[in-house]
Amino acid sequence: MARGAPVSLCPTTVLEWRDVLLFAMCWEVMYQIVKLALKGSPHPKIKQLGASYFVAFLNAAICSFGGLWAVMSLLAGDFAGRMVVGDAQSPYWPGGPAGELVYGWFAHCFLGWLVYDVVHIAFWYPKLGGADTVAHHVGFVCLTCLGSSHRILPLPVAWLLVGEISSLPLNIRWFLIYSGRGATPALNLTNYVFGLSPVPMAAFSAG
C-alpha cells in the first residue's frame, strides 16, 4: 500500500489581513471621535495627542482583560489546547473556544491597533515614540502572525496580550501629567501601580 503524504499537526493558514485592516479602521474612527471631543481642552498636549493616548489605553484594556480571560480559559483545559488551537470551550463567561477567540478576535484586534499606531507614530514622529516603539510593534506583529498563521501557541500569545496591562497606568500617568496633575497623590498612586503591574504576572507564571 502506498504511503500517503504526512499530515501536518500545525497546518499553515492565511492570516485574515482584511479583518486586521477592519480593526485598524475602527481604531482610527475611535481616534477621530476622541480627537473631536478633546478639541476644546485647555491643555495643549492633550488637545494635540490625547486621542492617541486614549486609544492606546482602550487597546491595553481590551488586550489585558481579553488576554487574562483567554489565559484562565486555556489553563482550565488540557495541555494540547494550550499549544495548538482547538475547539475546547471555556468554562468562564461568556464561553466559547478560547484558542479560536485568541486569534479570531483578540489578536486581530491587537494587530489592527498596531497597524493604526505605526501609521500615527510615523505621522507624529517622534512625539508618539521613536525607533524603540517601532521595534516593539514589529516584534509583536511577528510573534502574533507566527502563532496565527500556524494556529499554534494560543497560551503564549494570550500571555503576551496580558502584558499590555502595564500600559494602563502609563497612559493614565500621561494624562495626569499633561492635565496639570503631575504633583498629586493620583500620580503617585499611578506610579506605584505601574511599578507593581509586573508582579502579579510574575507570581502567576511562577505558580
mmCIF file of N, CA, C and O in Angstrom, residues 5 24 35 61 76-77 102 165 168 173:
data_model
loop_
_atom_site.group_PDB
_atom_site.id
_atom_site.type_symbol
_atom_site.label_atom_id
_atom_site.label_comp_id
_atom_site.label_asym_id
_atom_site.label_seq_id
_atom_site.Cartn_x
_atom_site.Cartn_y
_atom_site.Cartn_z
ATOM 1 N N ALA A 5 0.688 11.171 2.011
ATOM 2 C CA ALA A 5 1.509 12.315 2.418
ATOM 3 C C ALA A 5 1.350 12.557 3.907
ATOM 4 O O ALA A 5 0.264 12.353 4.464
ATOM 5 N N ALA A 24 -8.126 48.104 12.279
ATOM 6 C CA ALA A 24 -7.335 49.340 12.201
ATOM 7 C C ALA A 24 -8.228 50.528 11.868
ATOM 8 O O ALA A 24 -8.075 51.620 12.443
ATOM 9 N N LYS A 35 -10.565 62.697 19.349
ATOM 10 C CA LYS A 35 -9.878 63.946 18.986
ATOM 11 C C LYS A 35 -10.865 65.105 18.901
ATOM 12 O O LYS A 35 -10.581 66.222 19.351
ATOM 13 N N ALA A 61 -6.633 47.944 27.591
ATOM 14 C CA ALA A 61 -7.696 47.368 28.416
ATOM 15 C C ALA A 61 -8.279 46.121 27.756
ATOM 16 O O ALA A 61 -8.480 45.086 28.413
ATOM 17 N N ALA A 76 -7.536 26.127 32.168
ATOM 18 C CA ALA A 76 -8.577 25.237 32.699
ATOM 19 C C ALA A 76 -8.772 24.011 31.813
ATOM 20 O O ALA A 76 -9.375 23.023 32.243
ATOM 21 N N GLY A 77 -8.247 24.069 30.568
ATOM 22 C CA GLY A 77 -8.371 22.945 29.656
ATOM 23 C C GLY A 77 -7.139 22.050 29.687
ATOM 24 O O GLY A 77 -6.298 22.147 30.581
ATOM 25 N N VAL A 102 -8.678 33.767 20.797
ATOM 26 C CA VAL A 102 -7.382 34.447 20.914
ATOM 27 C C VAL A 102 -6.961 35.009 19.561
ATOM 28 O O VAL A 102 -6.541 36.168 19.445
ATOM 29 N N ILE A 165 -1.090 45.076 30.213
ATOM 30 C CA ILE A 165 -1.665 45.650 31.432
ATOM 31 C C ILE A 165 -0.814 46.796 31.980
ATOM 32 O O ILE A 165 -1.339 47.743 32.580
ATOM 33 N N LEU A 168 -1.725 50.423 30.913
ATOM 34 C CA LEU A 168 -2.862 51.141 31.507
ATOM 35 C C LEU A 168 -2.403 52.279 32.417
ATOM 36 O O LEU A 168 -2.779 53.436 32.199
ATOM 37 N N ARG A 173 -0.923 57.962 33.571
ATOM 38 C CA ARG A 173 0.140 58.856 34.024
ATOM 39 C C ARG A 173 0.328 60.018 33.048
ATOM 40 O O ARG A 173 0.501 61.170 33.460
#
